[in-house]
PDB file of C-alpha atoms in Angstrom:
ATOM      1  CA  UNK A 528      35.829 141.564 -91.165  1.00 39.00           C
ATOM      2  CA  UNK A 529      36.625 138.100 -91.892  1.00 35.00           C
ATOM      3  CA  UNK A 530      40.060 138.899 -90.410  1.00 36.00           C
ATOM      4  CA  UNK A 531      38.321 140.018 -87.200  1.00 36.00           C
ATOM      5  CA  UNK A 532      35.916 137.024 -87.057  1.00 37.00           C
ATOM      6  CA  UNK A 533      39.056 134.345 -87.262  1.00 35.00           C
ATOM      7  CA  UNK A 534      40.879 136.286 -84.295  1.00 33.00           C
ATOM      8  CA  UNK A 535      37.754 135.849 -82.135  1.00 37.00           C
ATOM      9  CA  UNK A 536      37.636 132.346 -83.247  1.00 35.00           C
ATOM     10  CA  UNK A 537      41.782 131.619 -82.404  1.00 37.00           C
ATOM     11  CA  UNK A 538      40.883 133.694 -79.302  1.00 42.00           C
ATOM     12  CA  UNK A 539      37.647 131.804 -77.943  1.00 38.00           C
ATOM     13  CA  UNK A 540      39.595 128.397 -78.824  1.00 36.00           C
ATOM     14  CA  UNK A 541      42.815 128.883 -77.053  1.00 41.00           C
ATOM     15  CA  UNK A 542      40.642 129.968 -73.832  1.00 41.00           C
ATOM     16  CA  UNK A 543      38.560 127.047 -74.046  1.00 36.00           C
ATOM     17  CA  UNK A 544      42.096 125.024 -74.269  1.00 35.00           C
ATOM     18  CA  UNK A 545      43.288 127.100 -71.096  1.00 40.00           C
ATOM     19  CA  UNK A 546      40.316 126.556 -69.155  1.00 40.00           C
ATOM     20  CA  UNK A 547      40.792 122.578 -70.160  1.00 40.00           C
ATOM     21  CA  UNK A 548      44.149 122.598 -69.248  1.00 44.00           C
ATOM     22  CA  UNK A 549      43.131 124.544 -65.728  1.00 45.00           C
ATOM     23  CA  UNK A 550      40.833 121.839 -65.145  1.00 44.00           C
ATOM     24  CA  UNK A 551      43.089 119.070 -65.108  1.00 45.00           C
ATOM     25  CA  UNK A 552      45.826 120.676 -62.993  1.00 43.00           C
ATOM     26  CA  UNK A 553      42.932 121.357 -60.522  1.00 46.00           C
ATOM     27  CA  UNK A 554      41.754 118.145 -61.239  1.00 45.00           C
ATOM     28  CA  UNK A 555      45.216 116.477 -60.768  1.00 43.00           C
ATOM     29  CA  UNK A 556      45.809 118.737 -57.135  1.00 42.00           C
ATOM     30  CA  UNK A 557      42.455 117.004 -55.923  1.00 43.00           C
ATOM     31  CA  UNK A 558      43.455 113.739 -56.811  1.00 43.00           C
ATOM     32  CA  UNK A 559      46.908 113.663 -55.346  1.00 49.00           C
ATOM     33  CA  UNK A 560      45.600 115.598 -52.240  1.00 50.00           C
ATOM     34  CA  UNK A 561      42.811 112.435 -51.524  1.00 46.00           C
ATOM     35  CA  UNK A 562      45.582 110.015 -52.267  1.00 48.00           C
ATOM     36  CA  UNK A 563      47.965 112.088 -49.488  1.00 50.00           C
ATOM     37  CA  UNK A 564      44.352 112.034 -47.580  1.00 47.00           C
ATOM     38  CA  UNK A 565      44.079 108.306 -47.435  1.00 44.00           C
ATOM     39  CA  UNK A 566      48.183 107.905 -46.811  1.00 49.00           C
ATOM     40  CA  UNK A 567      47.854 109.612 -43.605  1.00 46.00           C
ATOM     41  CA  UNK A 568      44.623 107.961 -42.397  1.00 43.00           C
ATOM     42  CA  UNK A 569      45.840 104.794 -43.493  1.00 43.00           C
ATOM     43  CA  UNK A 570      49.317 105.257 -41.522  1.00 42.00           C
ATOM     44  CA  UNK A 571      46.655 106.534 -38.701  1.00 43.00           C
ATOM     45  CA  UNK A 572      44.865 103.587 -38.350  1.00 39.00           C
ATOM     46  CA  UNK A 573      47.912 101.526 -38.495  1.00 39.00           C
ATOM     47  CA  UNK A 574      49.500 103.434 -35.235  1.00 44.00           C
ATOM     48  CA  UNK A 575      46.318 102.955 -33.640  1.00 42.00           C
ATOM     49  CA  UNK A 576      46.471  99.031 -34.670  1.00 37.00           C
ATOM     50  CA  UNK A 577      49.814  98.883 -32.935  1.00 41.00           C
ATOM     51  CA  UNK A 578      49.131 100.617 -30.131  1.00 49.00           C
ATOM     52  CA  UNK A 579      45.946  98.856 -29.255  1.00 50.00           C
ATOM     53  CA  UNK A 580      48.179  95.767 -30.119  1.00 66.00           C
ATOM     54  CA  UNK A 581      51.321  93.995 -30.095  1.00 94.00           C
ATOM     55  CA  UNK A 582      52.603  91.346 -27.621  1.00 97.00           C
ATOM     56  CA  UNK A 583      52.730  91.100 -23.606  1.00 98.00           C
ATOM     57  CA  UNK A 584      55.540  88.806 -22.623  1.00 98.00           C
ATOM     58  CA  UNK A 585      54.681  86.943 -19.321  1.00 98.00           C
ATOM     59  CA  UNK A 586      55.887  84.401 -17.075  1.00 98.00           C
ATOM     60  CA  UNK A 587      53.874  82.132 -15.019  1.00 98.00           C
ATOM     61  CA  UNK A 588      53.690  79.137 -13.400  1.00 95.00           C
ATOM     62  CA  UNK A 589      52.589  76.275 -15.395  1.00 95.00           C
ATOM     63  CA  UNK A 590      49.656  75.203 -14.054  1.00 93.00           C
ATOM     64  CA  UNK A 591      46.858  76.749 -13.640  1.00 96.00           C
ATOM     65  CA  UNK A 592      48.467  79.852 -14.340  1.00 97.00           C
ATOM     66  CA  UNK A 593      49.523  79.450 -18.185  1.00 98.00           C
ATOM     67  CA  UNK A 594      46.628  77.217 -18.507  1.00 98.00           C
ATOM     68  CA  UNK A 595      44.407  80.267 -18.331  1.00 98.00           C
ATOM     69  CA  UNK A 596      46.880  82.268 -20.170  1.00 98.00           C
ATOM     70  CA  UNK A 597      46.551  80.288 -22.873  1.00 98.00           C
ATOM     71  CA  UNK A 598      42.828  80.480 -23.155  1.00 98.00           C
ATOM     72  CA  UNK A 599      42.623  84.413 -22.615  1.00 98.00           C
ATOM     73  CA  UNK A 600      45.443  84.521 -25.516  1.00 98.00           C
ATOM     74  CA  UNK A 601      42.706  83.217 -27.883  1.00 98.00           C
ATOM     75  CA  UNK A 602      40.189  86.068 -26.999  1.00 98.00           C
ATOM     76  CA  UNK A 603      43.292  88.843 -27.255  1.00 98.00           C
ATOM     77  CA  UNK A 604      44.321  87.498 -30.262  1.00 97.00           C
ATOM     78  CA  UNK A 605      41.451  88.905 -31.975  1.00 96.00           C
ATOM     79  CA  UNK A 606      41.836  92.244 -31.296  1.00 96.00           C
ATOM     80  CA  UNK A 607      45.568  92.026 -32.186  1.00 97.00           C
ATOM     81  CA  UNK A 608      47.045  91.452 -28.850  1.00 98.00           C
ATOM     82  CA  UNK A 609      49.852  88.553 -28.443  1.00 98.00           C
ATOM     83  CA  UNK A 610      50.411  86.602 -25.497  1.00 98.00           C
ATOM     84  CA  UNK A 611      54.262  85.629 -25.189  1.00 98.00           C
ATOM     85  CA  UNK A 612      53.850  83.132 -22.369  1.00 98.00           C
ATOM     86  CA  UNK A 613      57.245  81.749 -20.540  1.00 98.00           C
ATOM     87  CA  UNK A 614      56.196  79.382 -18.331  1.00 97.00           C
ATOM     88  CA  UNK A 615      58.460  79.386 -14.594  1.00 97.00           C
ATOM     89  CA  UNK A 616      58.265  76.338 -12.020  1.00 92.00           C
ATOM     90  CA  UNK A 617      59.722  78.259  -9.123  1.00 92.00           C
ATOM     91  CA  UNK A 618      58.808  81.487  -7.160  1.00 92.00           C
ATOM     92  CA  UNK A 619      61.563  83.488  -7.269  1.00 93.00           C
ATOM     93  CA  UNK A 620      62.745  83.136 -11.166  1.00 97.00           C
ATOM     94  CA  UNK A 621      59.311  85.601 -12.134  1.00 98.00           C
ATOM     95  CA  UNK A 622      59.682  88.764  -9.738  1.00 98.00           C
ATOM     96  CA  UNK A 623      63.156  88.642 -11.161  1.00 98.00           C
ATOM     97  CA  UNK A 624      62.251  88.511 -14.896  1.00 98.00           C
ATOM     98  CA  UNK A 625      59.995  91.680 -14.482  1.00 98.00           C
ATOM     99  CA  UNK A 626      62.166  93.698 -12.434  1.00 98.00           C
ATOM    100  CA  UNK A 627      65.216  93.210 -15.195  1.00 98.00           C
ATOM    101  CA  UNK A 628      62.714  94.142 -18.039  1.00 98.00           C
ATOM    102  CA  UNK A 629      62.816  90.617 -19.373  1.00 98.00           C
ATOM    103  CA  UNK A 630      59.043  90.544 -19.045  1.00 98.00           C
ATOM    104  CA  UNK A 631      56.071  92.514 -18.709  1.00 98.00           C
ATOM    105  CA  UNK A 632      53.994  91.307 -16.949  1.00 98.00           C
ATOM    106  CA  UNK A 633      54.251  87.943 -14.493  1.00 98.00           C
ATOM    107  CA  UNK A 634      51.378  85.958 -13.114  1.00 98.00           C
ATOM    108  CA  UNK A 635      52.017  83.008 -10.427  1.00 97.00           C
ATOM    109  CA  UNK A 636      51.945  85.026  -6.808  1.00 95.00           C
ATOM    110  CA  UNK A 637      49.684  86.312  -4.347  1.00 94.00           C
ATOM    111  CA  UNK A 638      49.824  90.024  -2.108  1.00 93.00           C
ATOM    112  CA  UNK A 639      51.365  88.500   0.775  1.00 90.00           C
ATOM    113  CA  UNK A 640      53.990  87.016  -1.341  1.00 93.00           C
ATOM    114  CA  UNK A 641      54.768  90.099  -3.647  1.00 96.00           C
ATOM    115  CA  UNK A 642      54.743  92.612  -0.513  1.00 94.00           C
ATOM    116  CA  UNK A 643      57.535  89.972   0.805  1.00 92.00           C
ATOM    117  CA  UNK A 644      59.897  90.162  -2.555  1.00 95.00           C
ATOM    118  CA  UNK A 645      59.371  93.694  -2.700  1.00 97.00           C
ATOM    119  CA  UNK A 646      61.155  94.511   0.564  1.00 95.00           C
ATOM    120  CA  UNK A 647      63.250  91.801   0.393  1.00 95.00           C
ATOM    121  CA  UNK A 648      64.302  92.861  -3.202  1.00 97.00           C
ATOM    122  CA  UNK A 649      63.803  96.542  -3.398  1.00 98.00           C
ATOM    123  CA  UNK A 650      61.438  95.478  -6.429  1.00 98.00           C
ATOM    124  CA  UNK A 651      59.637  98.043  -7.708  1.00 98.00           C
ATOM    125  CA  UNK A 652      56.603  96.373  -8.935  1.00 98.00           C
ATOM    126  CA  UNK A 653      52.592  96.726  -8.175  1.00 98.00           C
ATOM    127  CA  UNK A 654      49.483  94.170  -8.611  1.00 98.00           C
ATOM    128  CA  UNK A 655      47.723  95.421 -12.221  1.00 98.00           C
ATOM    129  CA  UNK A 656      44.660  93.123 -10.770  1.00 97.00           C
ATOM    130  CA  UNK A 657      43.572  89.987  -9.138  1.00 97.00           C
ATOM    131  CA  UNK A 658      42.521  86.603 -11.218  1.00 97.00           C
ATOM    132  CA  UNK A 659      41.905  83.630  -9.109  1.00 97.00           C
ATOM    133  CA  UNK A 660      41.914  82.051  -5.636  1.00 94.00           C
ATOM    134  CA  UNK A 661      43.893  78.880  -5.475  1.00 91.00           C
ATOM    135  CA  UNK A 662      42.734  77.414  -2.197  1.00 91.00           C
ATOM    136  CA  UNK A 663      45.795  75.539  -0.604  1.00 95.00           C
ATOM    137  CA  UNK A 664      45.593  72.003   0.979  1.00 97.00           C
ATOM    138  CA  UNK A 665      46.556  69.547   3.299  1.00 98.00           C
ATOM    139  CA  UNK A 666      47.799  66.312   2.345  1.00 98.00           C
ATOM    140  CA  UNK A 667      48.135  62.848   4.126  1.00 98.00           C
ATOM    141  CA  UNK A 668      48.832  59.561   3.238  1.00 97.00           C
ATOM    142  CA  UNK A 669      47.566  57.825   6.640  1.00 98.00           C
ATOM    143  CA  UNK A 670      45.253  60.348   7.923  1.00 98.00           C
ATOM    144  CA  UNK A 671      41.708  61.614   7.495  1.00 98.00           C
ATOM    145  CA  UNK A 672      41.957  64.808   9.325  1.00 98.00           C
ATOM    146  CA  UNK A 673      44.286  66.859  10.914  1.00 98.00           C
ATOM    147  CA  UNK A 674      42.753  65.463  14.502  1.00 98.00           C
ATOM    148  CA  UNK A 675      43.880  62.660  13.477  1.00 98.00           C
ATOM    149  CA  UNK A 676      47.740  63.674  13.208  1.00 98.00           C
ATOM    150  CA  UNK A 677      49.717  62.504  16.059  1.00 98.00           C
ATOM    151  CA  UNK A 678      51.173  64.140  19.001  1.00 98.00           C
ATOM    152  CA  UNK A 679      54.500  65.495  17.439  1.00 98.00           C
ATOM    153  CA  UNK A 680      53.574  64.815  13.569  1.00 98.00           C
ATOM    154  CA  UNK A 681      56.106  66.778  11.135  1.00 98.00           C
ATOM    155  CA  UNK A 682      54.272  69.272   8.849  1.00 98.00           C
ATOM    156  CA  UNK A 683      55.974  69.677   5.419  1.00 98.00           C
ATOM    157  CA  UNK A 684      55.144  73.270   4.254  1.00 98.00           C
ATOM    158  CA  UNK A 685      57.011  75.142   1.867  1.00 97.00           C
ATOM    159  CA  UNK A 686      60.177  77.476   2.369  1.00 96.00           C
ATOM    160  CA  UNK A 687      57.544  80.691   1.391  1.00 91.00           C
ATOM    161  CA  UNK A 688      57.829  83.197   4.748  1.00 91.00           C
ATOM    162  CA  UNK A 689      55.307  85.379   3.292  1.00 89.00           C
ATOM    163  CA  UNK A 690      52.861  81.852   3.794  1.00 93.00           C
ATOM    164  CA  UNK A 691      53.486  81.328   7.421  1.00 96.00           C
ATOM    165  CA  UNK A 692      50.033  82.611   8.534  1.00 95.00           C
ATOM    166  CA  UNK A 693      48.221  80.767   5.788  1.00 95.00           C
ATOM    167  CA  UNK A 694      49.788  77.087   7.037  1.00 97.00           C
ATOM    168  CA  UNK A 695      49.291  77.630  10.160  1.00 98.00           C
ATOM    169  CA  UNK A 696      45.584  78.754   9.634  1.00 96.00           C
ATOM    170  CA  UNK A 697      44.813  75.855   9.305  1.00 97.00           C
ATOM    171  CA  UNK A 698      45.421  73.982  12.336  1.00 98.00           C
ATOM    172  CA  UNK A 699      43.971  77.645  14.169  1.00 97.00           C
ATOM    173  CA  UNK A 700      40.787  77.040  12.309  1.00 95.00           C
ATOM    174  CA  UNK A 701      40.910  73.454  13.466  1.00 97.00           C
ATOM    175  CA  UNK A 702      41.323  74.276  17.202  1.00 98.00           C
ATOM    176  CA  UNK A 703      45.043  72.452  17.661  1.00 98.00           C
ATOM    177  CA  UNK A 704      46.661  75.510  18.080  1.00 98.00           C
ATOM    178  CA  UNK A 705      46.986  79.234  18.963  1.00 98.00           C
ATOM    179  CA  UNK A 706      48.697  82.000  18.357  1.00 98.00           C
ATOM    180  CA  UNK A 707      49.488  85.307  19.949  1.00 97.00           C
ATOM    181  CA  UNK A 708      46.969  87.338  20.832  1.00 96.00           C
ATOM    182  CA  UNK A 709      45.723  90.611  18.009  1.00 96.00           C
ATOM    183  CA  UNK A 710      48.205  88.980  15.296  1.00 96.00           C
ATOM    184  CA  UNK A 711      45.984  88.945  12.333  1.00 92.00           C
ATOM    185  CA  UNK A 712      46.422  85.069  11.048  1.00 92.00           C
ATOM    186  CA  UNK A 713      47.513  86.113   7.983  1.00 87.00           C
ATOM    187  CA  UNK A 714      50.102  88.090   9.468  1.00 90.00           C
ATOM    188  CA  UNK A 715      51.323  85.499  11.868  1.00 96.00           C
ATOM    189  CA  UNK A 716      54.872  83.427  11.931  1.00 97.00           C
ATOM    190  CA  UNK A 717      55.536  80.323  13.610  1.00 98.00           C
ATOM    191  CA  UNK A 718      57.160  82.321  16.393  1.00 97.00           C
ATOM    192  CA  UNK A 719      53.589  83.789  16.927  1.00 98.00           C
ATOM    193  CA  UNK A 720      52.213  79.973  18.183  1.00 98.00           C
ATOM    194  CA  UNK A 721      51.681  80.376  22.000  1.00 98.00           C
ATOM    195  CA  UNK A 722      49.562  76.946  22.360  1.00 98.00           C
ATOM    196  CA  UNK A 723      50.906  73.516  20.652  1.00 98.00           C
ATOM    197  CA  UNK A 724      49.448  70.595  22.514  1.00 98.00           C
ATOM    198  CA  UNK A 725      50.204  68.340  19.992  1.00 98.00           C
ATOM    199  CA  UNK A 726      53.791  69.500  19.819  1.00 98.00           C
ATOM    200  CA  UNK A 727      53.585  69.828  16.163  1.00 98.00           C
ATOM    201  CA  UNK A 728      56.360  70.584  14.224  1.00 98.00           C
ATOM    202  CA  UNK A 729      56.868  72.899  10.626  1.00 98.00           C
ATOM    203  CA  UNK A 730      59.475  72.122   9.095  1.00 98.00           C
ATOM    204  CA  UNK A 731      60.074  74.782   5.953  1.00 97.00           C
ATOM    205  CA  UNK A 732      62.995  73.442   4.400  1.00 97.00           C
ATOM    206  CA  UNK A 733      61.771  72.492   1.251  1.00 96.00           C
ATOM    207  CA  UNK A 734      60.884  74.654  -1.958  1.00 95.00           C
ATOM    208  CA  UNK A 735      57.462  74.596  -2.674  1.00 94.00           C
ATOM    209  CA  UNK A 736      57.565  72.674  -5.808  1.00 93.00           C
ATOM    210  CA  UNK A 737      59.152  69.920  -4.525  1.00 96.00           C
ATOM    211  CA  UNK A 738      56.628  69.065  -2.158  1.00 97.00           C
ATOM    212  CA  UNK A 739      54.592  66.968  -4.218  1.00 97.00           C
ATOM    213  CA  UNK A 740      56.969  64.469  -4.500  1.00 97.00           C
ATOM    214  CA  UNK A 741      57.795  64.341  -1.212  1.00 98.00           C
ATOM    215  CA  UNK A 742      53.873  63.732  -0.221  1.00 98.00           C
ATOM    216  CA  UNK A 743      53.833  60.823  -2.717  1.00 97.00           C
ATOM    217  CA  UNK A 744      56.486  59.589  -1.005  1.00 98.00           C
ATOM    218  CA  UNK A 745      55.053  59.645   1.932  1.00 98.00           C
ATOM    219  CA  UNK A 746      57.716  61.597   4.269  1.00 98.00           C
ATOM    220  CA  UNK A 747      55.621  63.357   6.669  1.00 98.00           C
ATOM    221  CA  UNK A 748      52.248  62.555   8.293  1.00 98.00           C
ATOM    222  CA  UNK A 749      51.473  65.668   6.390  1.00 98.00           C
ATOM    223  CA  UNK A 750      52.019  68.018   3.747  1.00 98.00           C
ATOM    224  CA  UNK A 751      50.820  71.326   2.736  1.00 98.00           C
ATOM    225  CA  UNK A 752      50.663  72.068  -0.942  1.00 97.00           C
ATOM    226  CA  UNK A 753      49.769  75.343  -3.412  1.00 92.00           C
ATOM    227  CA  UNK A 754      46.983  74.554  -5.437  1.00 90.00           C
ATOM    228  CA  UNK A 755      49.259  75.021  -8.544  1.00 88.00           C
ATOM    229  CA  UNK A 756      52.001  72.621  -7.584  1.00 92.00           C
ATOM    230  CA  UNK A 757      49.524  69.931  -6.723  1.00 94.00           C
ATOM    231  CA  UNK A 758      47.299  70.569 -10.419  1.00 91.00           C
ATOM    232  CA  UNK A 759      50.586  69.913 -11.856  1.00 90.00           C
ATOM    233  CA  UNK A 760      51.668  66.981  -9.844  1.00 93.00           C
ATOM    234  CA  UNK A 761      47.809  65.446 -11.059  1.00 93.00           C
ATOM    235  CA  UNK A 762      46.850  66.064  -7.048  1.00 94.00           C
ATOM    236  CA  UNK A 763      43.217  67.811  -6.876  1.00 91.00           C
ATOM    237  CA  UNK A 764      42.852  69.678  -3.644  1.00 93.00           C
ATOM    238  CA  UNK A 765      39.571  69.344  -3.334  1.00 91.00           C
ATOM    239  CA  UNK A 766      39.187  65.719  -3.811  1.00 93.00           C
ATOM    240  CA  UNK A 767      42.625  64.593  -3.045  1.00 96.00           C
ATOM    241  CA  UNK A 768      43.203  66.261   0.246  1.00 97.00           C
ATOM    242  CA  UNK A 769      42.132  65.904   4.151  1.00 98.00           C
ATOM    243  CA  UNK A 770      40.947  69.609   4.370  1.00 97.00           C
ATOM    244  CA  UNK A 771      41.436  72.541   1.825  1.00 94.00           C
ATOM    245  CA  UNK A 772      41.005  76.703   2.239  1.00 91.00           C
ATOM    246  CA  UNK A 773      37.188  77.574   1.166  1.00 78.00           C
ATOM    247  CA  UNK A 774      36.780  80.623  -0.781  1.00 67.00           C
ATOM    248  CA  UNK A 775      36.957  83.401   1.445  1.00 72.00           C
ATOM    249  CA  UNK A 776      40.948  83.021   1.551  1.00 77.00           C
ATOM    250  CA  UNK A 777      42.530  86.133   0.640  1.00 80.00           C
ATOM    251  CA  UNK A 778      45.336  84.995  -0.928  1.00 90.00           C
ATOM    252  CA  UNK A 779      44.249  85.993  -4.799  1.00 94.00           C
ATOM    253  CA  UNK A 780      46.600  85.617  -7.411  1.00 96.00           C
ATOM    254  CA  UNK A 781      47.645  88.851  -9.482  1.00 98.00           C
ATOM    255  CA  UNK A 782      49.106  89.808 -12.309  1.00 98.00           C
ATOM    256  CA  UNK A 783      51.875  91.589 -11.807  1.00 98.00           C
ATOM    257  CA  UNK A 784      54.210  94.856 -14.170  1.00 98.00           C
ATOM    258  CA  UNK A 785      56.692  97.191 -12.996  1.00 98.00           C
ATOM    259  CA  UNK A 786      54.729 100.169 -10.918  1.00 98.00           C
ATOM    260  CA  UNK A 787      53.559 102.370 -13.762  1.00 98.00           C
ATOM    261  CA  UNK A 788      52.805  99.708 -16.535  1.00 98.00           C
ATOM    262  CA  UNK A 789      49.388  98.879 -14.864  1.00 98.00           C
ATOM    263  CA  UNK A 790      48.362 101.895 -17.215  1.00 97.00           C
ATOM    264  CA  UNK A 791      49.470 100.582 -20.595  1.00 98.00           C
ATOM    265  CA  UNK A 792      46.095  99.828 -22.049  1.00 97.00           C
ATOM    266  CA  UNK A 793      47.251  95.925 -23.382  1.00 98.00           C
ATOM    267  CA  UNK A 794      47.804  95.118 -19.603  1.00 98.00           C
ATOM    268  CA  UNK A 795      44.752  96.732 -18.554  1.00 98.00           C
ATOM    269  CA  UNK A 796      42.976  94.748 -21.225  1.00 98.00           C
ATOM    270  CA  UNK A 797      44.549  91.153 -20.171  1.00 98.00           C
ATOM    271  CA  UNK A 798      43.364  91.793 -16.728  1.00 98.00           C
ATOM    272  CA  UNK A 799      39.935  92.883 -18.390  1.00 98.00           C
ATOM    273  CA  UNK A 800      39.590  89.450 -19.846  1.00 98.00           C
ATOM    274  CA  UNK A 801      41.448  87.044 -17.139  1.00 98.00           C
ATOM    275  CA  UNK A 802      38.753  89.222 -15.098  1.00 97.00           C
ATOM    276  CA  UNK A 803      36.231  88.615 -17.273  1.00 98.00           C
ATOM    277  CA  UNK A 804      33.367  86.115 -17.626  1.00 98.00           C
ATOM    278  CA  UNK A 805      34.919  83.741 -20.184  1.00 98.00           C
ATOM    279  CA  UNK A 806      37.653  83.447 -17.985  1.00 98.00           C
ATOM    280  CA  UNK A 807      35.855  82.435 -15.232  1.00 97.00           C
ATOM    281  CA  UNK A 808      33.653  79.820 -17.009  1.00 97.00           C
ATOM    282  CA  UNK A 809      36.941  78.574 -18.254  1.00 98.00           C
ATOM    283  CA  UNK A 810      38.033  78.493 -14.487  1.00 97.00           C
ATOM    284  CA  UNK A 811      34.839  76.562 -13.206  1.00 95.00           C
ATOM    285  CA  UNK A 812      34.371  74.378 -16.023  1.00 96.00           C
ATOM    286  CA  UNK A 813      38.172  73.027 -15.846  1.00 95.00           C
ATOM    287  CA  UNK A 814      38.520  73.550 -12.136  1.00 93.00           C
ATOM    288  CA  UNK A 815      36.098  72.262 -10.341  1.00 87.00           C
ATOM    289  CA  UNK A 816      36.644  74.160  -7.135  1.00 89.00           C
ATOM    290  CA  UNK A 817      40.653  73.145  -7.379  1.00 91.00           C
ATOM    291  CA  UNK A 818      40.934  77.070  -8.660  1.00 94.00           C
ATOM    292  CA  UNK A 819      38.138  79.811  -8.556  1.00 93.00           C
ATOM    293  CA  UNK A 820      37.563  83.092  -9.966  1.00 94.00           C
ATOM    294  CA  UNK A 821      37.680  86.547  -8.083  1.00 91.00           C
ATOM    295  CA  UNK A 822      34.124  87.740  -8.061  1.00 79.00           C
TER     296      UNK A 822
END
């Protein structure tokens, strides 16, 4: 009986030690399979980080372009988006850059201008969205107006053909000249001007950043300057100049990314914010009508 009594005993005590050893495996399982759990949601949330993230390399001109750059890289860089920003003080360097994969992303040119490289260039790029309006200007160191130039005054514009129609808009707008008949003005070439009274001449020899100088210098009666060339020579279009665009020109500068990148969710967020209303306070604010915001 006693015999009997010590077996049940031995018996009762190993299960108890099985069940306790059970427990801990099972135990053990659940604790390595939350650990493998968190691992994977971890490594999750880290893919997501970097595919929200990481950096957009783009060139642009200097001024106002990386200006703003700069300023929307602060807002990006909190949610883990970089701004690699090579600044470019020509117009041809940029389309170049993108098309050879040596950027993502530029932002320094208008439609007009990037319809131009394209077929010029075979580029296969596309506008991802448009920024800001920089409202060109005309320049004169003697003169008030332009109907004040005269009668066979030299106009320096830039060597930009995609621009024709926008210097010559100008002196349309002012009554001086005319051009052929159902050319849309932005359209138009100086081989389009049927009516020159004033025999004026364009000359557009010069690259467009060089025109600054040549305005301080005083070599023409006038000169015709982008808005981003003159900010960076210290000229202000508004107050510096004898007549600038108003706001209704349609020249708005984009950023640009090879055609199929305006879907990659970093671009579409930098356009979000160069779009957005920090952006254009930062515009107005710094501006003061020299650049302004697409509404």
């Amino acid at each position: 009986m006693k015999k009997y009594f010590l077996l049940m005993i031995i018996s009762i005590f190993a299960a108890v030690l099985a069940a306790c050893g059970n427990g801990g495996s099972e135990e053990a399982a659940t604790t390595e399979d939350s650990e493998e759990s968190a691992e994977t949601s971890e490594t999750a949330e880290n893919e997501e980080a970097e595919e929200a993230g990481g950096t957009i390399s783009i060139a642009a001109s200097p001024a106002p372009h990386a200006e703003i750059l700069e300023e929307a890289a602060t807002i990006l860089e909190e949610e883990g988006i970089e701004l690699d920003i090579a600044i470019v003080n020509d117009y041809t360097t940029p389309n170049r850059l993108l098309a050879d994969e040596e950027v993502d992303a530029n932002y320094f040119q208008h439609t007009p201008y990037l319809e131009t490289e394209k077929e010029s260039h075979g580029y296969d790029i596309t506008s991802a969205g448009n920024v800001h309006i920089e409202p060109m200007a005309v320049y004169s160191q003697d003169y008030e107006s332009l109907e004040d130039l005269p009668d066979g005054s030299t106009i320096l514009v830039s060597n930009n053909p995609a621009e024709e129609g926008r210097f010559l808009s100008f002196f349309v707008d002012a009554g001086l000249i005319e051009i052929e008949e159902g050319i849309e003005i932005q359209n138009a070439t100086f081989d389009d001007i049927t009516e020159n009274p004033k025999n004026f001449e364009f000359n557009n020899q010069t690259a467009p950043e060089l025109l600054v100088s040549m305005y301080e210098n005083n070599e023409a009666p006038a000169v015709i300057i982008n808005s981003n060339f003159a900010l960076d020579g210290g000229l202000n279009p508004v107050e510096d100049s004898i007549v600038v665009e108003d706001g209704e020109s349609p020249y708005a500068n984009l950023v640009a990314v090879r055609t199929g990148d305006e879907d990659r969710e970093d671009i579409q967020r930098l356009v979000e914010v160069l779009q957005g209303d920090e952006i254009k306070q930062f515009i107005e604010d710094n501006y003061e009508g020299a650049v302004i915001p697409v509404q």
